[in-house]
Coordinates of C-alpha atoms in Angstrom, one line a residue:
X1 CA -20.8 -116.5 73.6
X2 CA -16.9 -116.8 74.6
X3 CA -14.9 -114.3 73.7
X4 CA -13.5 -114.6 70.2
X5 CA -10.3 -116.8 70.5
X6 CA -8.5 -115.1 67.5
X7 CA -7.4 -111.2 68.3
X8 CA -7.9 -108.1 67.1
X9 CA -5.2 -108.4 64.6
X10 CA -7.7 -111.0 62.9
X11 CA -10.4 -108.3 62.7
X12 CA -7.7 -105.7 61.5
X13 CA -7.2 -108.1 58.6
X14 CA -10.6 -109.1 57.4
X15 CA -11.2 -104.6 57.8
X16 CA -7.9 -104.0 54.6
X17 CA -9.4 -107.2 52.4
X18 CA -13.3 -106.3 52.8
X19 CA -11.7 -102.5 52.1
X20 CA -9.6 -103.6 48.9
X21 CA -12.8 -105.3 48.1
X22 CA -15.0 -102.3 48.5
X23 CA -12.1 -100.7 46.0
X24 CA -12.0 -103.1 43.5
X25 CA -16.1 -103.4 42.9
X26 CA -16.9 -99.3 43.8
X27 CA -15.1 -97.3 41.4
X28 CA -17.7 -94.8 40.2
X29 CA -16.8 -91.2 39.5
X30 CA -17.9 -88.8 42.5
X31 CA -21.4 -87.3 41.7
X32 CA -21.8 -83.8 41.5
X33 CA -25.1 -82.0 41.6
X34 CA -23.5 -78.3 41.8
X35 CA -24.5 -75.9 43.9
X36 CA -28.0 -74.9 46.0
X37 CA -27.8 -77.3 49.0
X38 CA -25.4 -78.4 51.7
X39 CA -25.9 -82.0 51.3
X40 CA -26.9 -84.3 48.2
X41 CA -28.9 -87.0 50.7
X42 CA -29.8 -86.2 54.4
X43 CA -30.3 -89.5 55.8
X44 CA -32.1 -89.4 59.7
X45 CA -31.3 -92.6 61.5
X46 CA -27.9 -94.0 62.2
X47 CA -28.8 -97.8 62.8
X48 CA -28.0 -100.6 60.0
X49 CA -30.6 -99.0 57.8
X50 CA -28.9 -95.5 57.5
X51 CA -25.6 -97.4 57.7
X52 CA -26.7 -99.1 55.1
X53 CA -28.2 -96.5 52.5
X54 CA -25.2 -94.3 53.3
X55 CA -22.9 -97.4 51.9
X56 CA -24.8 -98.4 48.4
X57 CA -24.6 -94.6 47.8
X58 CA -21.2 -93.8 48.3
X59 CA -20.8 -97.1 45.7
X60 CA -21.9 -95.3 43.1
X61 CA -20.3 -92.1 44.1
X62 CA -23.1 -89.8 45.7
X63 CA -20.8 -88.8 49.2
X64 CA -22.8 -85.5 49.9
X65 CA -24.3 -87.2 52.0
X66 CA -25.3 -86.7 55.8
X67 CA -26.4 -88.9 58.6
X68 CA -27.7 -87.8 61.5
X69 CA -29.4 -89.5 64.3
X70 CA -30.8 -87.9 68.1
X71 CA -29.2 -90.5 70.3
X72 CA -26.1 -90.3 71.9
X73 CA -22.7 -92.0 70.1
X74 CA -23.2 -95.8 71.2
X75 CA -27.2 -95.8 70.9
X76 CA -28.3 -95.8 67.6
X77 CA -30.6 -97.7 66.4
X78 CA -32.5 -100.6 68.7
X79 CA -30.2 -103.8 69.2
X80 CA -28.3 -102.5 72.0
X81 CA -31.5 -100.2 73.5
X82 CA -35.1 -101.3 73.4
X83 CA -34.3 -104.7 71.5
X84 CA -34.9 -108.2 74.4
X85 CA -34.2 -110.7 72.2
X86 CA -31.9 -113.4 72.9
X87 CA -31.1 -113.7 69.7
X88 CA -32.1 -112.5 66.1
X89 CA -35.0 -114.1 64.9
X90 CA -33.5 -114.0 61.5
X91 CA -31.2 -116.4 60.0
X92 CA -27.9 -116.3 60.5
X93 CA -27.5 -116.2 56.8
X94 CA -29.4 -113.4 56.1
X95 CA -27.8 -111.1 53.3
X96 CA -28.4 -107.6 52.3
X97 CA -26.7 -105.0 54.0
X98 CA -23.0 -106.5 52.7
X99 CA -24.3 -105.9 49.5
X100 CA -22.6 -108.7 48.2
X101 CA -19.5 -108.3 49.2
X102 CA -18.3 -111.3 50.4
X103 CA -15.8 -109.7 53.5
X104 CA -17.9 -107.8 55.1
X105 CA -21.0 -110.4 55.9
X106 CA -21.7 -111.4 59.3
X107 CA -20.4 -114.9 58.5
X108 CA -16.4 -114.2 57.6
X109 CA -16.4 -111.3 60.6
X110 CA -17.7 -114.7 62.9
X111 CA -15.8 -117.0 61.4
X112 CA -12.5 -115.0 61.3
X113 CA -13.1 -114.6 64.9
X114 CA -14.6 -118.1 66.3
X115 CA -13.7 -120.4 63.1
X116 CA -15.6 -121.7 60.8
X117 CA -16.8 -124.6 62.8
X118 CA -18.1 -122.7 65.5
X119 CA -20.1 -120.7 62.4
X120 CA -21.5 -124.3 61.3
X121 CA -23.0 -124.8 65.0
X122 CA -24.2 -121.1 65.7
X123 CA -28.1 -121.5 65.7
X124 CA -29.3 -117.7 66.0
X125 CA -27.0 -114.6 65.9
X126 CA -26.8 -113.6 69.5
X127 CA -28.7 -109.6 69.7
X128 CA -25.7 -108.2 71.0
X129 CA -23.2 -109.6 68.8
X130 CA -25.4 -108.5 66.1
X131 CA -24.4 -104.7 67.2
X132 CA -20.8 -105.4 67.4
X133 CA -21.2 -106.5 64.0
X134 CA -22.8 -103.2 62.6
X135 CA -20.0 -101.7 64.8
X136 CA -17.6 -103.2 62.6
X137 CA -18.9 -102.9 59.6
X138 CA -19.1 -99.1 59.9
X139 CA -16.3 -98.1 60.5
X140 CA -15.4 -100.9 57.7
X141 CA -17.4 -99.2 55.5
X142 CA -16.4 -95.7 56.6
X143 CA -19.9 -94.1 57.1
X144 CA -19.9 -91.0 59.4
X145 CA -22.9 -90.3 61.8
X146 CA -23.5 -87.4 63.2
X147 CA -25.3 -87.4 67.0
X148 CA -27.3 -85.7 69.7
X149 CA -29.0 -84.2 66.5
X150 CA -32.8 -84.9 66.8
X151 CA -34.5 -83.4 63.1
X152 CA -37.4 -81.2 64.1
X153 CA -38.7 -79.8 61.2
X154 CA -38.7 -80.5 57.0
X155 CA -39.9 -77.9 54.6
X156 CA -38.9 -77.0 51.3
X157 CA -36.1 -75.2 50.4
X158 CA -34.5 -73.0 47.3
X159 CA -32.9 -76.0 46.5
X160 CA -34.3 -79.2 47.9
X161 CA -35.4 -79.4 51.5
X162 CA -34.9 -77.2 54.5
X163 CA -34.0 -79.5 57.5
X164 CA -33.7 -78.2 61.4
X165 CA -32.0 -79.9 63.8
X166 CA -31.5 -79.5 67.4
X167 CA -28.8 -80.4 69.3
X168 CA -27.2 -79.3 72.7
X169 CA -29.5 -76.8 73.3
X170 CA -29.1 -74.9 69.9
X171 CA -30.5 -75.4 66.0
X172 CA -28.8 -75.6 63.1
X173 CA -30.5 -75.9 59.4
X174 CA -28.8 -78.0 56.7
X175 CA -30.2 -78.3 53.1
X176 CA -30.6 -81.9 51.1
X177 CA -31.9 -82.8 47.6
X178 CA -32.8 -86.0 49.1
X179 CA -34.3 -86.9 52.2
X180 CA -34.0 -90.6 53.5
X181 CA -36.3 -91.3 57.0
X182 CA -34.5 -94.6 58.1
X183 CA -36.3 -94.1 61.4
X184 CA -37.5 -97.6 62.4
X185 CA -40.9 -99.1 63.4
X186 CA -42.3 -95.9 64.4
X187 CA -40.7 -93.3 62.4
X188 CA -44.0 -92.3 61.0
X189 CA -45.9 -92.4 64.1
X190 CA -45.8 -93.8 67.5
X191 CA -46.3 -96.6 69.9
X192 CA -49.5 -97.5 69.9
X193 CA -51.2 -97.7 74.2
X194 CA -54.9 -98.5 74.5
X195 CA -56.7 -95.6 75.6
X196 CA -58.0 -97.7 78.7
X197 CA -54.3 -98.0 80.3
X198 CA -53.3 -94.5 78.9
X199 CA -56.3 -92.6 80.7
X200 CA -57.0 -94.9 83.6
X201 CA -53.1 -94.6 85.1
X202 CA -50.5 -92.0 85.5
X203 CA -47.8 -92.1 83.3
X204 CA -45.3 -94.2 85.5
X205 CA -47.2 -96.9 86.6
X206 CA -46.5 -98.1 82.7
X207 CA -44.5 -98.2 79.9
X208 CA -44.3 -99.6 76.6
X209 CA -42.1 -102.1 75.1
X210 CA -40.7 -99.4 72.9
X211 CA -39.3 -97.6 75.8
X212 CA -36.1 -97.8 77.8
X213 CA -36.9 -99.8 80.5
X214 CA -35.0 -100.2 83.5
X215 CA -35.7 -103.9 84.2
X216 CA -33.6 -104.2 87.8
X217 CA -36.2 -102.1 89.1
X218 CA -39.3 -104.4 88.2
X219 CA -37.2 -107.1 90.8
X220 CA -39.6 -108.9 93.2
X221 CA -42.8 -107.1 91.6
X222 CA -45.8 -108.4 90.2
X223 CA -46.0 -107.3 86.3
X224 CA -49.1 -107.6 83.4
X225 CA -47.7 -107.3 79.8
X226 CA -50.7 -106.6 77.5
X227 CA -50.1 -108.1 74.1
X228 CA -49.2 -111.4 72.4
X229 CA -47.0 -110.4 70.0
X230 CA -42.9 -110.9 70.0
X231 CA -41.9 -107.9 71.7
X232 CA -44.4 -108.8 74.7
X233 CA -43.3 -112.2 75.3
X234 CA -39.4 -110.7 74.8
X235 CA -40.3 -107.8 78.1
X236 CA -42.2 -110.9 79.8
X237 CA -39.1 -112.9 79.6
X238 CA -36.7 -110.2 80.8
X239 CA -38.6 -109.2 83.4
X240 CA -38.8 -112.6 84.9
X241 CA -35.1 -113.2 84.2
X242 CA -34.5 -109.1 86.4
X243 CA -36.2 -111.0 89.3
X244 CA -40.2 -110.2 89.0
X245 CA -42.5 -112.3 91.2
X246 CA -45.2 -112.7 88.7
X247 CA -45.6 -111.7 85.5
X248 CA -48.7 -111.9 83.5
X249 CA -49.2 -112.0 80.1
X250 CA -52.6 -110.9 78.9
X251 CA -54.0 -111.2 74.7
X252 CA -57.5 -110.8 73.3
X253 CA -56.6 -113.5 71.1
X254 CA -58.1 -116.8 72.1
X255 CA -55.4 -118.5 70.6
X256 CA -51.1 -118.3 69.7
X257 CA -49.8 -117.6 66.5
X258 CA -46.5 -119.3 66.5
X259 CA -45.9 -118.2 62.4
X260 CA -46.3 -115.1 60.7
X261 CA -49.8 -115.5 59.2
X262 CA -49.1 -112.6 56.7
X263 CA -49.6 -113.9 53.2
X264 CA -46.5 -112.4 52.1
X265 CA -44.4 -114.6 54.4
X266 CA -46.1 -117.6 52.7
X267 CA -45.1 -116.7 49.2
X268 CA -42.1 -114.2 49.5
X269 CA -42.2 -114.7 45.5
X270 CA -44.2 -111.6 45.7
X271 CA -42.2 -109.2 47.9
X272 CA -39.9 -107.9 44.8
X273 CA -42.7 -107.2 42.6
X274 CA -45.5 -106.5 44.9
X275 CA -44.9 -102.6 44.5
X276 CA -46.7 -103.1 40.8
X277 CA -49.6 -105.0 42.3
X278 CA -52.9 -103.4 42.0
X279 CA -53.8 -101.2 44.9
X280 CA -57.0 -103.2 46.3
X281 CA -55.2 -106.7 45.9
X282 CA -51.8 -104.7 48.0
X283 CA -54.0 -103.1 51.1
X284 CA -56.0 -107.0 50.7
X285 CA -52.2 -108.5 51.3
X286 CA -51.4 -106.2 53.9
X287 CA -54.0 -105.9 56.3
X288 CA -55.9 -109.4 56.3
X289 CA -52.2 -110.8 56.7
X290 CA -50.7 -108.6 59.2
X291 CA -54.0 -108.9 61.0
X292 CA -52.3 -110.7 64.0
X293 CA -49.2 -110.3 65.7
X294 CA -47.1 -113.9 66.3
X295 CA -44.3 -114.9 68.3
X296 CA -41.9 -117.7 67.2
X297 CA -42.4 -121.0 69.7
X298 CA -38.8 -119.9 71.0
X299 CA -39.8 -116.7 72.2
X300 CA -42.7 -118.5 73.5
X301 CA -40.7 -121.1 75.9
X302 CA -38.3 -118.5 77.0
X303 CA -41.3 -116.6 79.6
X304 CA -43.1 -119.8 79.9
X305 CA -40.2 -121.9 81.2
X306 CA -40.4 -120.0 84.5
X307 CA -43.5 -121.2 86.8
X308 CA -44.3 -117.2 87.5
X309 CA -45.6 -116.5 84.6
X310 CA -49.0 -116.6 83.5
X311 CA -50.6 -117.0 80.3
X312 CA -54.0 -115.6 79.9
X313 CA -55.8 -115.5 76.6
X314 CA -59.3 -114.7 75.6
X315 CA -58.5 -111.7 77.4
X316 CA -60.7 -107.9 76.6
X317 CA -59.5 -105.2 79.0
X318 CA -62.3 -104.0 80.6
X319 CA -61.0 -101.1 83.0
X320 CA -57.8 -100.2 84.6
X321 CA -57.8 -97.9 87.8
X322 CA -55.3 -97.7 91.0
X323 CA -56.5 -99.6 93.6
X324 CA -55.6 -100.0 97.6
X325 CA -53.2 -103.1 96.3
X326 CA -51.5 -101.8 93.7
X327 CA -53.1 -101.6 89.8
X328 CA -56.7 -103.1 89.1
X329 CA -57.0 -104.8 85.8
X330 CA -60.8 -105.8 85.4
X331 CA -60.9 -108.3 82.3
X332 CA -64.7 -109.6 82.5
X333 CA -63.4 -112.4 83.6
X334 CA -60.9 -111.9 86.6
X335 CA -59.7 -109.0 88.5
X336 CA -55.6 -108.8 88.8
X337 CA -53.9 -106.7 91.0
X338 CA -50.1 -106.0 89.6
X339 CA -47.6 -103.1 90.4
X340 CA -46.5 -102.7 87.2
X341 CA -47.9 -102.9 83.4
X342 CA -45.7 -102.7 79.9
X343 CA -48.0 -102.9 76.6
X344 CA -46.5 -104.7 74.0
X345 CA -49.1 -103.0 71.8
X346 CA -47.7 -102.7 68.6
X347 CA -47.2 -99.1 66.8
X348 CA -49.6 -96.8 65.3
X349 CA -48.4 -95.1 61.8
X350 CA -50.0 -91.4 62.3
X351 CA -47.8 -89.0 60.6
X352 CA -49.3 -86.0 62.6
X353 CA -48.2 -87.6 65.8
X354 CA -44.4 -86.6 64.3
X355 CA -43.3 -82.9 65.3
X356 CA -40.5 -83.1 62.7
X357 CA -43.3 -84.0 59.8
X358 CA -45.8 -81.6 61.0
X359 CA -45.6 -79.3 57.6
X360 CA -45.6 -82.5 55.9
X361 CA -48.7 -84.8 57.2
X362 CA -51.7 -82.8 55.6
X363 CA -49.4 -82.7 52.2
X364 CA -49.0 -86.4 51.7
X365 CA -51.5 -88.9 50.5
X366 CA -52.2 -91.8 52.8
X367 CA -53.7 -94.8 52.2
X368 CA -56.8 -94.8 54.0
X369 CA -57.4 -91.9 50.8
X370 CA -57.1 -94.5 48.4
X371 CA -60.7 -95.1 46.5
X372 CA -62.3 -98.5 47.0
X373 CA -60.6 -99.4 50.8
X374 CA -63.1 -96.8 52.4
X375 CA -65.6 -100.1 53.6
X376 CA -63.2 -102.1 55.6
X377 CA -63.5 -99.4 58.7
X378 CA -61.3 -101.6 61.4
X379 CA -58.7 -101.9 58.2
X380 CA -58.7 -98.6 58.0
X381 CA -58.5 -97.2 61.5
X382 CA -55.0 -99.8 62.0
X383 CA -53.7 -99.2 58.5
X384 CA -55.0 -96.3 56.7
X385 CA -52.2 -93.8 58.0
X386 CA -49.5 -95.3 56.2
X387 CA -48.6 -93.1 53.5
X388 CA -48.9 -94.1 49.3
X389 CA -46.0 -94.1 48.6
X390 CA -44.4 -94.4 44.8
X391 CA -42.0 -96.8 43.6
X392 CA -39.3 -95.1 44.7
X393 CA -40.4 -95.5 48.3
X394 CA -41.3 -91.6 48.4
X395 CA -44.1 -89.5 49.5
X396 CA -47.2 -89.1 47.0
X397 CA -48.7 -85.6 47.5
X398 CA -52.5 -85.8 48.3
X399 CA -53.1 -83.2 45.8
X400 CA -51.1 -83.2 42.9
X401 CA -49.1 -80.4 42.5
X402 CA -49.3 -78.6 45.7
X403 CA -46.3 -80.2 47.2
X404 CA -43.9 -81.5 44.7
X405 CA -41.5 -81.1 47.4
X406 CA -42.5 -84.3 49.4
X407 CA -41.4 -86.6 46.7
X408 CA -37.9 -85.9 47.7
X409 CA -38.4 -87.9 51.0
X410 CA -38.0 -91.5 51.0
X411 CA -39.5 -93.7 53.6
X412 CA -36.9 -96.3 54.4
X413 CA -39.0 -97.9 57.4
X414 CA -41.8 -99.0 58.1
X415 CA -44.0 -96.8 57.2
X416 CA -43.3 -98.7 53.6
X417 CA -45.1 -101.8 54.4
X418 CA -48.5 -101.0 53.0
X419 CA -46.9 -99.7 49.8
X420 CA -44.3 -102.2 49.0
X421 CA -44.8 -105.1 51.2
X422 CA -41.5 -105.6 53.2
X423 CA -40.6 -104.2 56.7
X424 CA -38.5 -101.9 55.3
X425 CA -35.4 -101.5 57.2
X426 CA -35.9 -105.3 59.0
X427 CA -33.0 -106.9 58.2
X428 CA -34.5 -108.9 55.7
X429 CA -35.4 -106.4 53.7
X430 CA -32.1 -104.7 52.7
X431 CA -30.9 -107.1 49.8
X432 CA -33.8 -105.4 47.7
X433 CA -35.0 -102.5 49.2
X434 CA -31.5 -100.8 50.1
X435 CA -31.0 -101.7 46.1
X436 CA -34.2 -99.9 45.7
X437 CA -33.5 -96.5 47.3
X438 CA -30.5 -96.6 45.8
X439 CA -31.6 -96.3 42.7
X440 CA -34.2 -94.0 43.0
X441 CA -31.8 -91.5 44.8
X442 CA -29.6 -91.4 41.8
X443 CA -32.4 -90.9 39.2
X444 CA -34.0 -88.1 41.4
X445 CA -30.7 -86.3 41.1
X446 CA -29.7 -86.9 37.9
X447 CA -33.3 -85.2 37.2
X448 CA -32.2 -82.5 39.4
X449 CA -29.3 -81.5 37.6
X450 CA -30.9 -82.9 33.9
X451 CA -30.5 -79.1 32.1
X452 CA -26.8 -78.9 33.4
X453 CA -25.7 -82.4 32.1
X454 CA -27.8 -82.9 29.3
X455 CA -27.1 -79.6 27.9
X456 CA -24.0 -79.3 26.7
X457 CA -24.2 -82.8 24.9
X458 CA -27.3 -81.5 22.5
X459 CA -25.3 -78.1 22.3
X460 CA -21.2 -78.9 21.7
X461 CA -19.2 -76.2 21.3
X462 CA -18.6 -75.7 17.5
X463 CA -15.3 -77.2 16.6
X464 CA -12.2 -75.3 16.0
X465 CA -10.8 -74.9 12.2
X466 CA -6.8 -75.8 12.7
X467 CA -5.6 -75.6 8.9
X468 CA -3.3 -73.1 9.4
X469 CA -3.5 -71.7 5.8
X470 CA -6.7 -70.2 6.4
X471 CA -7.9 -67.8 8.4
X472 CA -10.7 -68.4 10.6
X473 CA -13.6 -65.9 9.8
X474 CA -15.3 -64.3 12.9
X475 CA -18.5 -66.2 13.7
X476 CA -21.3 -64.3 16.0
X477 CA -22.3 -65.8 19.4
X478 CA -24.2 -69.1 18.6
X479 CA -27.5 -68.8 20.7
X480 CA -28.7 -72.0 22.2
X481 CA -32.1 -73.2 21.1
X482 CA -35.1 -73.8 23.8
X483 CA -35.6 -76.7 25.5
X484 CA -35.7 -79.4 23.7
X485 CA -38.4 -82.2 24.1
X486 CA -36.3 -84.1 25.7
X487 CA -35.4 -82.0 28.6
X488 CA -38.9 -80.7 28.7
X489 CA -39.6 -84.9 29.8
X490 CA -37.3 -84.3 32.5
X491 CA -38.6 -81.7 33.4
X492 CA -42.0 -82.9 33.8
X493 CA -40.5 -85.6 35.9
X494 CA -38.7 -83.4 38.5
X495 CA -40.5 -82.9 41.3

C-alpha cells in the first residue's frame, strides 16, 4: 500500500474526536474494590485482545488494571512476528474491538488517511497495516502495557491471586482479583510437532510455524512444510518468496478444504448462545467441525503460483532421519530429501505443558472429564485438554470446592473454543466475547466487595432529630444484625 497521502495532522485529528467520543459514551464512576490486592484485573497479553479487554473495562470504570506481556515494546502479539499472511483473512469490516465507537474503527483511521474511495476498493486489510492500526488505537485508547515481563507462576493469594513475573533477570509479585489470560492460540498449551519429526531430528533442522523464523536464511534451499492448514500454506509461500529452491508441501488429507467445514461457521446464529447448549451437542459441534484444518483458495494460489512448489497429498509420514543428502522423509510412497522442515501442525491445548499454570492444571476441570465424551478416543486425545469453562469464560475446578480460586481466571483465548464456540481472541470474536468478559469481570467484583457495598444500604445510619426544642436522648450503639439472606447469596456466589 502507498503511503497514506493525508499527514499526520489527519491522524492527530481523528485521535481528539474518537477521544471526545470515548468521553461522551464512558462516563462511569471509577470502581473501587478497597484494599487487599495491587491490581483489580491483571490482564497477560498485550496484543488486540488485552488491548481490547483493558478498553471495555476502563468504560465502565474498573482502571486497576494491569497489562503485562513477555515480549519486547514493538512485539506483542502475532501480526508483526509469527503472522505470514498477506493480508487478514477477515473482512475488512469486521467490528468488535471499537466497541462501537464509530472513530476508532479500522475504516475512518483508513479512510482519514487514503479517502474513502480507496476504502471502497481495499479487498483485504494488508497484515501489517492491521498493526499500525492496533498501534493507533492504543495509544487512542490510552491502554498501558507493561513489557519484558513473562508471568511464571499463579496461586492464590489473601486477596485474589498471587502473580510472579520475571523480567530482566529479577521477579516481582503483583496481586489481582481478576485474572484475564489473553494469550493467543497457544496460551493453554503449545504447538503441536509430531513425535516422528520431534524424535527423529535435532532441534534445528526444524521449526514450527509458531516460531520466529528467519526466512532469508531458507534462500536457495530445498524446504518440506507438513500440514495443510492456513499457516502452512502462509510459511510455504514465504519461503518461496525468501528465495527457496523447492518447497514441498506434504498433508494426510487426500483432499483441500478451501472453507471452514466447522458447523459453527455454517450457522454463526449459534455462536452467541452456544455457551447454554447442552454439553454433548457443544463437544459434537466442536470436534466433528474443527476436524480439519482449511485454507482459503487465496492462500492456496499464493505458494502454488510459483512452479517450485509441490503439492503432495495423501501423505502419512512414515520416518524421518538425517541422511548423506540432507533430511529423509519416507512417506510410503516417495522418499524426499529436503534441508529444511517447518510443521504447520496446529497447537495442542495441554495446560501442564504451561510453567506459569503449573499450580493450576491438576485444579481445573477439562473437558475430556466431562461424562458421556469418554467413547470418542481420537476426540478426546485432540480436544479433551481444553478446560470447562463457565459462562463467564473462567476456570471450573475439577473438584468443587478445592480451588475456588481458579474461577478468578478468565480464558480470553483459545483455550475458550470447546466451551463457548468462538476463537476467542480472533478478531471476530471481540464484538461478543470482549462484551462477555466484561461483564463477568464486573459482577465477580462487585461479589468481591458485596458485604462492603451492600451493607450500609440494609443498615443506614439512624437519622438525626433536628427540632431544636428538644433534646436528643442518648441512644446506645445500634448493633448491626447478621448476614442477611441476601448477602449470605452472594456469598455463596463468591468464589
Amino acid at each position: 500500500m502507498q503511503e497514506a497521502p493525508n499527514g499526520p495532522a489527519v491522524l492527530a485529528r481523528l485521535t481528539d474526536e474518537a477521544r471526545r467520543a470515548i468521553a461522551l459514551v464512558s462516563r462511569p464512576l471509577a470502581w473501587d474494590s478497597g484494599p487487599g490486592a495491587d491490581l483489580d484485573v491483571a490482564i497477560i497479553g498485550g496484543g488486540q485482545s488485552g488491548i481490547g479487554a483493558a478498553f471495555a473495562l476502563s468504560r465502565v470504570g474498573v482502571t486497576h488494571v494491569g497489562v503485562f506481556d513477555a515480549a519486547p515494546k514493538g512485539a506483542a502479539g502475532v501480526w508483526a512476528t509469527t503472522a505470514r499472511m498477506e493480508t487478514l483473512r477477515t473482512d475488512k469490516a469486521i467490528s468488535g474491538i471499537d466497541q462501537g465507537i464509530p472513530a476508532l474503527t479500522f475504516e475512518r483511521w483508513f479512510a482519514e488517511q487514503w479517502g474513502e474511495a480507496a476504502y471502497r476498493t481495499l479487498g483485504r486489510i494488508p497484515r501489517l497495516m492491521w498493526q499500525d492500526y492496533l498501534d493507533w488505537f492504543q495509544r487512542t485508547v490510552a491502554v498501558d502495557i507493561r513489557h519484558d515481563m513473562r508471568l511464571i507462576d499463579v496461586d492464590a493469594a489473601e486477596v485474589g491471586l498471587r502473580l510472579t513475573f520475571s523480567h530482566g533477570g529479577s521477579h516481582s509479585i503483583v496481586t489481582a482479583r481478576r485474572l484475564v489470560l489473553a494469550t493467543g492460540v497457544d496460551g493453554l498449551g503449545m504447538p503441536f510437532v509430531p513425535e516422528v519429526i520431534r524424535s527423529g531430528l535435532p532441534a534445528g533442522a526444524w521449526a514450527h510455524t509458531a516460531d520466529p523464523i528467519d526466512f532469508s536464511r531458507l534462500a536457495g534451499r530445498r524446504i518440506a512444510v507438513i500440514g495443510a492448514a492456513s499457516s502452512a500454506f502462509d510459511a510455504a509461500a514465504t519461503a518461496l518468496e525468501a528465495g527457496a529452491s523447492q518447497v514441498h508441501l506434504l498433508s494426510r488429507a487426500r483432499r483441500l478444504a478451501t472453507q471452514s467445514p466447522q458447523a459453527l461457521a455454517r450457522n454463526p446464529v449459534l455462536y452467541r448462545p452456544f455457551r447454554d447448549l447442552p454439553d454433548r451437542v457443544r463437544w459434537q459441534i466442536i470436534t466433528r467441525g474443527r476436524a480439519r484444518g482449511h485454507a482459503p483458495q487465496p492462500t492456496i494460489d499464493r505458494a502454488g503460483r510459483h512452479p517450485n512448489f509441490h503439492l503432495l497429498l495423501g501423505r502419512e509420514i512414515a520416518s524421518v532421519r538425517q541422511g548423506n543428502d540432507g533430511i529423509e522423509i519416507e512417506t510410503g510412497q516417495e522418499t524426499l530429501s529436503v534441508d529444511f522442515i517447518i510443521a504447520g501442525t496446529g497447537y495442542r491445548t495441554d495446560l501442564a505443558t504451561r510453567p506459569e499454570l503449573s499450580r493450576i492444571a491438576k485444579r481445573v476441570r477439562l473437558w475430556r472429564e466431562v461424562p458421556g465424551i469418554a467413547d470418542d478416543r481420537d476426540a478426546v486425545q485432540e480436544w479433551g485438554g481444553h478446560p470447562y469453562l463457565d459462562r463467564e469464560l473462567a476456570f471450573t475446578e475439577r473438584v468443587p470446592g478445592t480451588a475456588p480460586w481458579v474461577r478468578r481466571i478468565h480464558i480470553f483465548n483459545y483455550g475458550a473454543v470447546v466451551s463457548h464456540g468462538y476463537h476467542v481472541g480472533d478478531i471476530g470474536s471481540h464484538d461478543t466475547c470482549i462484551r462477555r468478559l466484561r461483564e463477568a469481570i464486573q459482577d465477580g467484583l462487585f461479589r468481591d466487595s458485596a458485604d462492603r457495598l451492600v451493607a450500609p444500604l440494609l443498615n443506614p445510619p439512624p437519622a438525626a432529630e433536628t427540632h431544636p426544642a428538644r433534646p436528643i436522648a442518648s441512644q446506645p450503639a445500634r448493633q448491626l444484625p447478621g448476614p442477611s439472606p441476601f448477602q449470605l447469596h452472594l456469598q455463596g456466589l463468591n468464589p
